[in-house]
Short mmCIF file of N, CA and C in Angstrom, two decimals:
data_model
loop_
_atom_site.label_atom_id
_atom_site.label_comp_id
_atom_site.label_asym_id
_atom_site.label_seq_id
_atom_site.Cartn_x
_atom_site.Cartn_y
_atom_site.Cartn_z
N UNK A 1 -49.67 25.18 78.08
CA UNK A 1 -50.33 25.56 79.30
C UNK A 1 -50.12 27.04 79.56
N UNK A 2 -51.04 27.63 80.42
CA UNK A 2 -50.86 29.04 80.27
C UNK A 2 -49.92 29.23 81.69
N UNK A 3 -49.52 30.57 81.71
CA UNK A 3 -48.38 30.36 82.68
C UNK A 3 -49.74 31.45 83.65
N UNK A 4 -49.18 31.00 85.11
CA UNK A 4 -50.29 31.89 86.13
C UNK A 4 -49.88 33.03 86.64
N UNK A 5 -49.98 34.12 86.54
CA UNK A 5 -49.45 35.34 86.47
C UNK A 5 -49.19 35.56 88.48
N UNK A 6 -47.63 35.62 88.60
CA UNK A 6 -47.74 35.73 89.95
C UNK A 6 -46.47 36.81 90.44
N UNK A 7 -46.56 37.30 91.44
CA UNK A 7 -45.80 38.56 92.04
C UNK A 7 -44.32 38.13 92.09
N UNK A 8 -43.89 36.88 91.78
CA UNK A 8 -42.54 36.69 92.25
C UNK A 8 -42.33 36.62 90.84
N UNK A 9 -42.69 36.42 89.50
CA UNK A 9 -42.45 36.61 88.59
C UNK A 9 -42.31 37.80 87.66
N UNK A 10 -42.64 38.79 88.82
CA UNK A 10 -43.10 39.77 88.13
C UNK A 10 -44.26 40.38 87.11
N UNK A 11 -45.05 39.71 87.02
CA UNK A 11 -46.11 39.23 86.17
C UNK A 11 -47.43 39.93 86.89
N UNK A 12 -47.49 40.56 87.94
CA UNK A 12 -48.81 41.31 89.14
C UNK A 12 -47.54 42.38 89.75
N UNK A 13 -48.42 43.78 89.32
CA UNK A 13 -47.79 44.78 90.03
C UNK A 13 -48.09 44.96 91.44
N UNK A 14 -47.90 45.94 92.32
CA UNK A 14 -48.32 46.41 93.79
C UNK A 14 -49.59 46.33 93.63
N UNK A 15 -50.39 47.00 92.65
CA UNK A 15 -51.56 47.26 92.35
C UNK A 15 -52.47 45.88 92.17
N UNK A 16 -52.09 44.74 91.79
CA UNK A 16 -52.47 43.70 92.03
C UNK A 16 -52.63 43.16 90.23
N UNK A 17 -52.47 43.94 89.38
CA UNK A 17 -53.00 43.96 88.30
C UNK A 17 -51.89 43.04 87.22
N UNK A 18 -52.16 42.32 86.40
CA UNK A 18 -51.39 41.30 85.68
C UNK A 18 -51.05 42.25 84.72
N UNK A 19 -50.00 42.14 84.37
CA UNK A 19 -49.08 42.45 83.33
C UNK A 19 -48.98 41.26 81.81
N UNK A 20 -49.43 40.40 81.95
CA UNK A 20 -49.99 39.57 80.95
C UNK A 20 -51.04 39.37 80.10
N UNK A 21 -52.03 40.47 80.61
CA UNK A 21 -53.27 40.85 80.33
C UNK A 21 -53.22 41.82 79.26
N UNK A 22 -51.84 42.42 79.91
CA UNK A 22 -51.79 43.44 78.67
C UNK A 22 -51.56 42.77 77.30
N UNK A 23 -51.02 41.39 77.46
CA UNK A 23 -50.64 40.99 75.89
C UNK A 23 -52.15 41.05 74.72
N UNK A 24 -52.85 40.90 75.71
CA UNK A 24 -54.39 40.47 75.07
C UNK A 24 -54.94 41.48 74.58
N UNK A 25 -54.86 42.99 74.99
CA UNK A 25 -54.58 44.32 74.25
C UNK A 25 -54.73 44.61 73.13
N UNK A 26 -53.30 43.62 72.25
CA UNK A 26 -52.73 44.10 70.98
C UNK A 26 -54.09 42.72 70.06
N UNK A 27 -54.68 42.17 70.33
CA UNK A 27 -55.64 41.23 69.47
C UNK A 27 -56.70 41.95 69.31
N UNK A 28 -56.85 42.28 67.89
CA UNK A 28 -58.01 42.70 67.07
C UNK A 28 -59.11 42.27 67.33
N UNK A 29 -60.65 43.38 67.56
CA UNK A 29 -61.49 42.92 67.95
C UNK A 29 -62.64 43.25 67.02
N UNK A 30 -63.29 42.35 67.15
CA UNK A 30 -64.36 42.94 65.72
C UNK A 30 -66.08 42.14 66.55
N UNK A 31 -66.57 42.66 65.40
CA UNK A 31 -67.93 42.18 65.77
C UNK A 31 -68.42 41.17 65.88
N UNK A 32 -69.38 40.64 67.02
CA UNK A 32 -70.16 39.28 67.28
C UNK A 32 -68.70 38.89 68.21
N UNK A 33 -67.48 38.86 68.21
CA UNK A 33 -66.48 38.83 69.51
C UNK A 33 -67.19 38.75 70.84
N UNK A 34 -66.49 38.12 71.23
CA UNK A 34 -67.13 37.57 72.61
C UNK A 34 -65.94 38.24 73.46
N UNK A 35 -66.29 39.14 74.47
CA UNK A 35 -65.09 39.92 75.36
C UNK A 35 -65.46 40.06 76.91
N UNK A 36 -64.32 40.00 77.38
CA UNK A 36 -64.57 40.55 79.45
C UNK A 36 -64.75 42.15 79.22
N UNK A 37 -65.78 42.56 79.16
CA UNK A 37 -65.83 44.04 79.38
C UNK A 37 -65.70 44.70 80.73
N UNK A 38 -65.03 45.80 80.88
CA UNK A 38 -65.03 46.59 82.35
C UNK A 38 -65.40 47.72 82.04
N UNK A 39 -67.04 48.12 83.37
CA UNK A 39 -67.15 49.29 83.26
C UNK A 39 -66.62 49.62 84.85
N UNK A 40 -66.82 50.77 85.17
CA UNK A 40 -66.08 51.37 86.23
C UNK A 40 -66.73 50.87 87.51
N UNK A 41 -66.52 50.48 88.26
CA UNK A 41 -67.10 50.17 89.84
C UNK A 41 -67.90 49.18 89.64
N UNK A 42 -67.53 48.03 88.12
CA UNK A 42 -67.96 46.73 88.59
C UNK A 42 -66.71 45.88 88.24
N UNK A 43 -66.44 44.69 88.18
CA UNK A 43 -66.12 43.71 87.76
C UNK A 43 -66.11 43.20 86.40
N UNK A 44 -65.11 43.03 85.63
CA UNK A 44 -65.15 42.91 84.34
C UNK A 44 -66.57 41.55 84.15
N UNK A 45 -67.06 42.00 83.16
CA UNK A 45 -68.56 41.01 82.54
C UNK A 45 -68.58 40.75 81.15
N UNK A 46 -69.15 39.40 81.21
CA UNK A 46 -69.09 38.41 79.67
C UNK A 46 -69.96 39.81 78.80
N UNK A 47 -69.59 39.93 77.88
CA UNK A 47 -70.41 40.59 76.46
C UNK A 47 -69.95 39.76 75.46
N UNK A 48 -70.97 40.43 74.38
CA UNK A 48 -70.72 39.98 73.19
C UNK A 48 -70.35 42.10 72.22
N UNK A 49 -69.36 42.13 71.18
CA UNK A 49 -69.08 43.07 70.27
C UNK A 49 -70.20 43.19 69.22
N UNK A 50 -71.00 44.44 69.24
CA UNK A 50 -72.13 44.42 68.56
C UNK A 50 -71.28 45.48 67.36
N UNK A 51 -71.96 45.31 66.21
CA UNK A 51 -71.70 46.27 64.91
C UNK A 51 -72.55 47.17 65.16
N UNK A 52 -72.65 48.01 65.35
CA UNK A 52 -73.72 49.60 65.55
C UNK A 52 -74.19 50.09 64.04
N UNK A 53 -73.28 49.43 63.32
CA UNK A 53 -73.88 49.93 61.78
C UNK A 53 -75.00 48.47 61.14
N UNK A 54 -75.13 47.75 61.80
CA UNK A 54 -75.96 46.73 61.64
C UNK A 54 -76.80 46.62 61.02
N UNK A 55 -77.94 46.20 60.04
CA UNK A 55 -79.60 46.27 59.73
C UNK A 55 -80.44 45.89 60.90
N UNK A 56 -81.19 46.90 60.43
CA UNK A 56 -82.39 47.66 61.51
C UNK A 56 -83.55 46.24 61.71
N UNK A 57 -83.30 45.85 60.87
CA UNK A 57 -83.74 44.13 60.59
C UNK A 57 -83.31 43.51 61.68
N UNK A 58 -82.28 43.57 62.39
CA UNK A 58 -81.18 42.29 62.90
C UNK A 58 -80.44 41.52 61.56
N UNK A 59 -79.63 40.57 62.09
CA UNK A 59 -78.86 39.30 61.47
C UNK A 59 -78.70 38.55 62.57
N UNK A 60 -78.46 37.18 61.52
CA UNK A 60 -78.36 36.09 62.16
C UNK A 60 -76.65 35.58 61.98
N UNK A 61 -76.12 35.49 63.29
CA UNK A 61 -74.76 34.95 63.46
C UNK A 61 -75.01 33.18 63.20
N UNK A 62 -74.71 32.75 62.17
CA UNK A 62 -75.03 30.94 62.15
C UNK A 62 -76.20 30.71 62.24
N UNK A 63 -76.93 31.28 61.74
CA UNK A 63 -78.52 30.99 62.58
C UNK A 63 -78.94 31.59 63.83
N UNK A 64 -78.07 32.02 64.50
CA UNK A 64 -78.53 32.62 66.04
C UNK A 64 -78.98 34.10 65.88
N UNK A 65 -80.04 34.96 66.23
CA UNK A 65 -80.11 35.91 66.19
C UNK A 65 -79.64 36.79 66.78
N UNK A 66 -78.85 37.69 66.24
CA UNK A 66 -78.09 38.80 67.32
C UNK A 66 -79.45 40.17 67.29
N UNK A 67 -79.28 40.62 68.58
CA UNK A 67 -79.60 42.04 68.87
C UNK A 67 -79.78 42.83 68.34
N UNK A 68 -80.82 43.81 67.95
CA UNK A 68 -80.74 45.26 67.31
C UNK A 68 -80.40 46.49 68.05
N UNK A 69 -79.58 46.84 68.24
CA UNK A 69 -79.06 47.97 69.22
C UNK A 69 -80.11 48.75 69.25
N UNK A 70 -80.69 49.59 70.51
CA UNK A 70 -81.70 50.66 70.37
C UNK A 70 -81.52 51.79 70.22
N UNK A 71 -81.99 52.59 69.32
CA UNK A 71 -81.66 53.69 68.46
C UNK A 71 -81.15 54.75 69.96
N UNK A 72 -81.60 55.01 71.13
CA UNK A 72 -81.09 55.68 71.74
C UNK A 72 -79.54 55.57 72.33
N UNK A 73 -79.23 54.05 72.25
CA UNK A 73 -77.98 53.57 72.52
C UNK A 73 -76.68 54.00 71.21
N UNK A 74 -77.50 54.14 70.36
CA UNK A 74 -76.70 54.41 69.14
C UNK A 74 -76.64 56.18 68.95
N UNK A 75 -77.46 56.92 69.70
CA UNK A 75 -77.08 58.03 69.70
C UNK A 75 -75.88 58.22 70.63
N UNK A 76 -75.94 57.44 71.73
CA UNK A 76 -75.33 57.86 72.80
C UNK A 76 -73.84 57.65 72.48
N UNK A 77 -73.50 56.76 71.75
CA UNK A 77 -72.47 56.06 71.13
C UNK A 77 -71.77 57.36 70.31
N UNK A 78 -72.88 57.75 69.63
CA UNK A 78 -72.02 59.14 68.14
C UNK A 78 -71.63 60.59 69.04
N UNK A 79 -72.09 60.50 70.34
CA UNK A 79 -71.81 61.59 71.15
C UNK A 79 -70.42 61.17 71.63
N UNK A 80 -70.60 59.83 72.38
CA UNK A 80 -69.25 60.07 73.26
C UNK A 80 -68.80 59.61 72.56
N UNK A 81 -68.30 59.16 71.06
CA UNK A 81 -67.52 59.18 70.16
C UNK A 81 -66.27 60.27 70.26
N UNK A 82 -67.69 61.62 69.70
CA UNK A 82 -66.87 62.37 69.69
C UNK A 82 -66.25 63.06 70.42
N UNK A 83 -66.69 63.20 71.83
CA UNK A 83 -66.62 63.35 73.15
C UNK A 83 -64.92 62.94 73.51
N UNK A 84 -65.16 61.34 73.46
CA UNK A 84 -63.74 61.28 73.82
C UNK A 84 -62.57 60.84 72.96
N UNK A 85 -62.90 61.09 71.27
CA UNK A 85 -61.70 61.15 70.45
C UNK A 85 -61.11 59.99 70.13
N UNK A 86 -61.74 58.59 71.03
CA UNK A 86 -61.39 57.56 70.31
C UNK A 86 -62.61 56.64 70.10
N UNK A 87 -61.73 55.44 69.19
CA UNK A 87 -62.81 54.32 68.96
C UNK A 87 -63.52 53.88 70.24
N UNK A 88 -64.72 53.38 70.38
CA UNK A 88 -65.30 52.78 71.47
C UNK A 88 -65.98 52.04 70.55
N UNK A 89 -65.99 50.59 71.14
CA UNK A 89 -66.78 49.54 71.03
C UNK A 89 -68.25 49.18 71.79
N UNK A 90 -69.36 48.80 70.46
CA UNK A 90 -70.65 48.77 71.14
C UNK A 90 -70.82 47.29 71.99
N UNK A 91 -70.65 47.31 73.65
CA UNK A 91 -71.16 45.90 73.51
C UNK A 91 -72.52 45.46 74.39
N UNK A 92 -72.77 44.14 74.50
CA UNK A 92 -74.14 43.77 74.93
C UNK A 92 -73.71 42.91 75.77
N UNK A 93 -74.27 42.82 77.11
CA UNK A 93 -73.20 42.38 78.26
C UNK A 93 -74.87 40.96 78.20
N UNK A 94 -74.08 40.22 78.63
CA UNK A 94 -74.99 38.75 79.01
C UNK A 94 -75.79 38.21 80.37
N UNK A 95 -75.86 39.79 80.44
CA UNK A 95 -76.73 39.87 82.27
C UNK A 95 -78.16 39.53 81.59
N UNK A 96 -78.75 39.89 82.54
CA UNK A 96 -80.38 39.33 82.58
C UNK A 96 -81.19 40.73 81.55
N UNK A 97 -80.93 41.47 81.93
CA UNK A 97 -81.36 42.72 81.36
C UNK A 97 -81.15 43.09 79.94
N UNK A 98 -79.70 42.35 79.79
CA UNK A 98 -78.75 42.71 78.29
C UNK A 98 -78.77 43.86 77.83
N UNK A 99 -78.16 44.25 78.98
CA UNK A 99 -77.40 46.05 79.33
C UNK A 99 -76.11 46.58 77.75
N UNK A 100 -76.73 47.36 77.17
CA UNK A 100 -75.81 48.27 76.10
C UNK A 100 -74.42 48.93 77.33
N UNK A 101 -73.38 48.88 76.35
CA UNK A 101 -72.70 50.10 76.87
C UNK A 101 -71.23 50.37 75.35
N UNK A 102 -71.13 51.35 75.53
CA UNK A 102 -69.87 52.19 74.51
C UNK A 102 -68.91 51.93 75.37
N UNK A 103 -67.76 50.74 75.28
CA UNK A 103 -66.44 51.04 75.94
C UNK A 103 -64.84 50.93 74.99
N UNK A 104 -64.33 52.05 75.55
CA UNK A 104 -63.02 51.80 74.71
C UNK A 104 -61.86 50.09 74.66
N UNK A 105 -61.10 49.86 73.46
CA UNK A 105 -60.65 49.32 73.59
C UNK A 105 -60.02 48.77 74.82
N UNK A 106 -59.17 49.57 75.67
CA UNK A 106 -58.66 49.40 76.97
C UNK A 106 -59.47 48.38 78.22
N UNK A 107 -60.70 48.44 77.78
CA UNK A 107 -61.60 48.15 78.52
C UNK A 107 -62.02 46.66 78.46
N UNK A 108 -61.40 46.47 77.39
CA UNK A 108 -62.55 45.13 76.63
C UNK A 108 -61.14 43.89 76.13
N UNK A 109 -61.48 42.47 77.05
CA UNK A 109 -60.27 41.35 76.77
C UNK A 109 -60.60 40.43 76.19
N UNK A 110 -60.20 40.03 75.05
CA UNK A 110 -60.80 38.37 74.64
C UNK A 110 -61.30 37.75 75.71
N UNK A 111 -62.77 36.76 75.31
CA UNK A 111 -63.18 35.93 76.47
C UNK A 111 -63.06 34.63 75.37
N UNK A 112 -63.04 33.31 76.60
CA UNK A 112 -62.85 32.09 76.01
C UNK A 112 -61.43 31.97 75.35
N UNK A 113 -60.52 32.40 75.42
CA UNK A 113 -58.69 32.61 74.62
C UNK A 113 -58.25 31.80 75.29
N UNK A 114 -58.33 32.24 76.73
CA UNK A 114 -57.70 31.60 77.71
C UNK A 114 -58.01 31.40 78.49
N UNK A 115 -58.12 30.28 79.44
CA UNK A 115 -58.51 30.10 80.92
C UNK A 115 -57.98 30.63 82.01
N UNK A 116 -56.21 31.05 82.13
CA UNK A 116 -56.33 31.55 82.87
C UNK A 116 -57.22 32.77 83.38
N UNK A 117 -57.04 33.50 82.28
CA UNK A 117 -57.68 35.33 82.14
C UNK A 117 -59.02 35.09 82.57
N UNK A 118 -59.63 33.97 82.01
CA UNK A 118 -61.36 33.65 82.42
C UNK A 118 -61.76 33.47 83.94
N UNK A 119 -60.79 32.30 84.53
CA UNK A 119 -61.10 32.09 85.66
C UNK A 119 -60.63 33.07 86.73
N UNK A 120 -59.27 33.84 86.11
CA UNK A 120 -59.18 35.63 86.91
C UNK A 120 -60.39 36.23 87.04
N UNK A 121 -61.04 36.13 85.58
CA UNK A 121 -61.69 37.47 85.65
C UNK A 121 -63.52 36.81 86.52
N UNK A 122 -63.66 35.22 86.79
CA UNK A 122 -64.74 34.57 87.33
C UNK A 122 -64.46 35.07 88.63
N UNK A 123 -63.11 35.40 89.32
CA UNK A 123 -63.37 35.73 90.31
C UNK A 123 -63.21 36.95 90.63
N UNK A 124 -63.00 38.03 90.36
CA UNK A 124 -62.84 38.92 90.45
C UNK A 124 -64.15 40.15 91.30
N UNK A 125 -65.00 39.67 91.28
CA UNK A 125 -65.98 40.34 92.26
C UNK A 125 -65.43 39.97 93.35
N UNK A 126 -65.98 41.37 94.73
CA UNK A 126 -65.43 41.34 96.10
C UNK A 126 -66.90 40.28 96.38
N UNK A 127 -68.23 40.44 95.82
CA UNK A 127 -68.93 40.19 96.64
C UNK A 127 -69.81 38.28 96.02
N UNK A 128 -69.97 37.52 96.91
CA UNK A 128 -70.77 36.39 96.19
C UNK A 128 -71.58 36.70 95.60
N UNK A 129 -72.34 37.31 96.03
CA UNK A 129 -73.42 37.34 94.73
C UNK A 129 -73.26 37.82 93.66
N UNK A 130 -72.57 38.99 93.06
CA UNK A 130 -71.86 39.73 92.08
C UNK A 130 -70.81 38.36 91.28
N UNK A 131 -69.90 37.56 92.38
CA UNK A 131 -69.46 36.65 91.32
C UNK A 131 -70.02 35.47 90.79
N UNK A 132 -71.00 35.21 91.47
CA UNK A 132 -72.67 34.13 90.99
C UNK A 132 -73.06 35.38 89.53
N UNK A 133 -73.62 36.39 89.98
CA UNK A 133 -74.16 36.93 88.37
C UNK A 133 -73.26 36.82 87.57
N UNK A 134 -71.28 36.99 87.42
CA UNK A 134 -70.84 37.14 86.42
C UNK A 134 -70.37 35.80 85.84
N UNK A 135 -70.36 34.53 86.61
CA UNK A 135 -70.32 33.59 86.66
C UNK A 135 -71.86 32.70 85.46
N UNK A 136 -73.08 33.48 85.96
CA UNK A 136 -74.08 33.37 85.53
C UNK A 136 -73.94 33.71 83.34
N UNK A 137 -73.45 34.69 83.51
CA UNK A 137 -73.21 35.63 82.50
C UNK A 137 -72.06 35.01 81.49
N UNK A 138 -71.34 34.15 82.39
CA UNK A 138 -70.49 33.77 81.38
C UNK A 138 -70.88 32.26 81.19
N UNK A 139 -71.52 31.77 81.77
CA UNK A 139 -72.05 30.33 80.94
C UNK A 139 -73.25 30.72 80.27
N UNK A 140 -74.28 32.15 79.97
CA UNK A 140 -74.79 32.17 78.89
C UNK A 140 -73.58 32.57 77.71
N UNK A 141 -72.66 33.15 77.92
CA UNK A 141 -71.59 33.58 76.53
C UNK A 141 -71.33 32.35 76.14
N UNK A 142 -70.62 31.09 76.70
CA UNK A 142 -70.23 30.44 76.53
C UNK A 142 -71.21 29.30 75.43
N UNK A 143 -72.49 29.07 76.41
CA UNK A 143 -73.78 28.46 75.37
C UNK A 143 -74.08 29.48 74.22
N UNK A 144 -73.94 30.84 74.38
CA UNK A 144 -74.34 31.50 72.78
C UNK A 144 -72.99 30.96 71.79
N UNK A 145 -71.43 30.93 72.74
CA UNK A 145 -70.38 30.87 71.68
C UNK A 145 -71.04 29.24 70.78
N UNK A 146 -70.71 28.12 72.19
CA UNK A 146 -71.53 26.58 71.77
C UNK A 146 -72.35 26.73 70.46
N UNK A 147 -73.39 27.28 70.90
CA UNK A 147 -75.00 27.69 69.76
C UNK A 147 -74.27 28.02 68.25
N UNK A 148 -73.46 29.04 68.53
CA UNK A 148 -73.02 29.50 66.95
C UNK A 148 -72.01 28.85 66.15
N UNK A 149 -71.27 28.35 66.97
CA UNK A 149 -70.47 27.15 66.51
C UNK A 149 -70.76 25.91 65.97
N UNK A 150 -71.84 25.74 66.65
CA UNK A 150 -72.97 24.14 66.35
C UNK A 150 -74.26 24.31 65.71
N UNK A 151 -74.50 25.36 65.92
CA UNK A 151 -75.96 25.74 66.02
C UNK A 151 -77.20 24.13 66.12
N UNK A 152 -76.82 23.86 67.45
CA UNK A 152 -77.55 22.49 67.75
C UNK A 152 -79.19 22.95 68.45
N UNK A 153 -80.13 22.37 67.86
CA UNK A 153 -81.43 22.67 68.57
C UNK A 153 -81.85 23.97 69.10
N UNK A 154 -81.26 25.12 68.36
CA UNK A 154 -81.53 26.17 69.01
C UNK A 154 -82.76 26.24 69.24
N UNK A 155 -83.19 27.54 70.44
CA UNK A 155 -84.84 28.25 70.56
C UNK A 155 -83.98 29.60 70.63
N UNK A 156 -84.38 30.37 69.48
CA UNK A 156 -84.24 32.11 69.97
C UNK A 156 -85.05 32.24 70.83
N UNK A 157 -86.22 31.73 71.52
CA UNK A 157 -87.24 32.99 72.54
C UNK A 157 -86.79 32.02 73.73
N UNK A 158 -85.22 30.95 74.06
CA UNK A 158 -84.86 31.26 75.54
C UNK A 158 -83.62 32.17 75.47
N UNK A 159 -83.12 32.38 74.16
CA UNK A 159 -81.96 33.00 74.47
C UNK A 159 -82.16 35.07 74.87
N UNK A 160 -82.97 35.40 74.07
CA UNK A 160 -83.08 36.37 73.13
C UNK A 160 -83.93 37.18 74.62
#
């Protein structure tokens, strides 16, 4: 069972922030990874880890079709590469839009590992509706993880 990260344990600083989270840090992340991404002034959100060196073709994860990054997203990527001197990961967040973004490791936590970290990070918007979309966002990750695992009855043109 996972232990629940709480202030008398020491486990949540002043800041409110888990110290257990950090363990999730040190786990290697690679492509088609399913992660809680955080960009700044939202709420961490379901993505999936895209390969930026990919074929221009696409591939198919199990049969499921993954994404072709858009060539402007992939410029933007070789800039702030070098910009800010470290690795950044390409990912594809599971909103409605299926918003690109370049974020550094720091940024990005295993999703599906653990429940506690999941149902932290389900609530973590101040506002309902914001935790309805990320809520939204993570039962499509969850049916793409399902899909590639099983690959049962898929349709690419509801996922895609």
């Amino acid at each position: 069972m996972a232990k629940v990260p709480s202030k008398e344990n020491g486990d949540i600083s002043s800041s409110g922030k888990s110290s257990l989270l950090s363990l999730d840090s040190e786990t290697e992340l690679s492509p088609l990874d399913l992660v809680w991404a955080k960009c700044r002034g939202y709420p961490s959100y379901p993505a999936m880890i895209v390969d930026p060196d990919m074929p221009q073709e696409g591939l198919l994860h199990n049969g499921i079709p993954i994404p072709v990054p858009p060539g402007e997203v992939l410029k933007l990527g070789e800039w702030r590469h070098t910009e800010e001197g470290h690795k950044l990961f390409l990912v594809l967040f599971f909103d409605t839009k299926r918003t690109w973004q370049w974020l550094p490791r720091n940024k990005l936590l295993p999703l599906g590992m653990d429940d506690t970290v999941d149902k932290l990070r389900l609530m973590e918007g101040k506002k309902p509706s914001v935790r309805k979309s990320v809520h939204t966002a993570y039962n499509r990750a969850i049916l793409h993880l399902t899909h590639v695992r099983r690959n049962l009855n898929f349709t690419p043109s509801n996922f895609i």
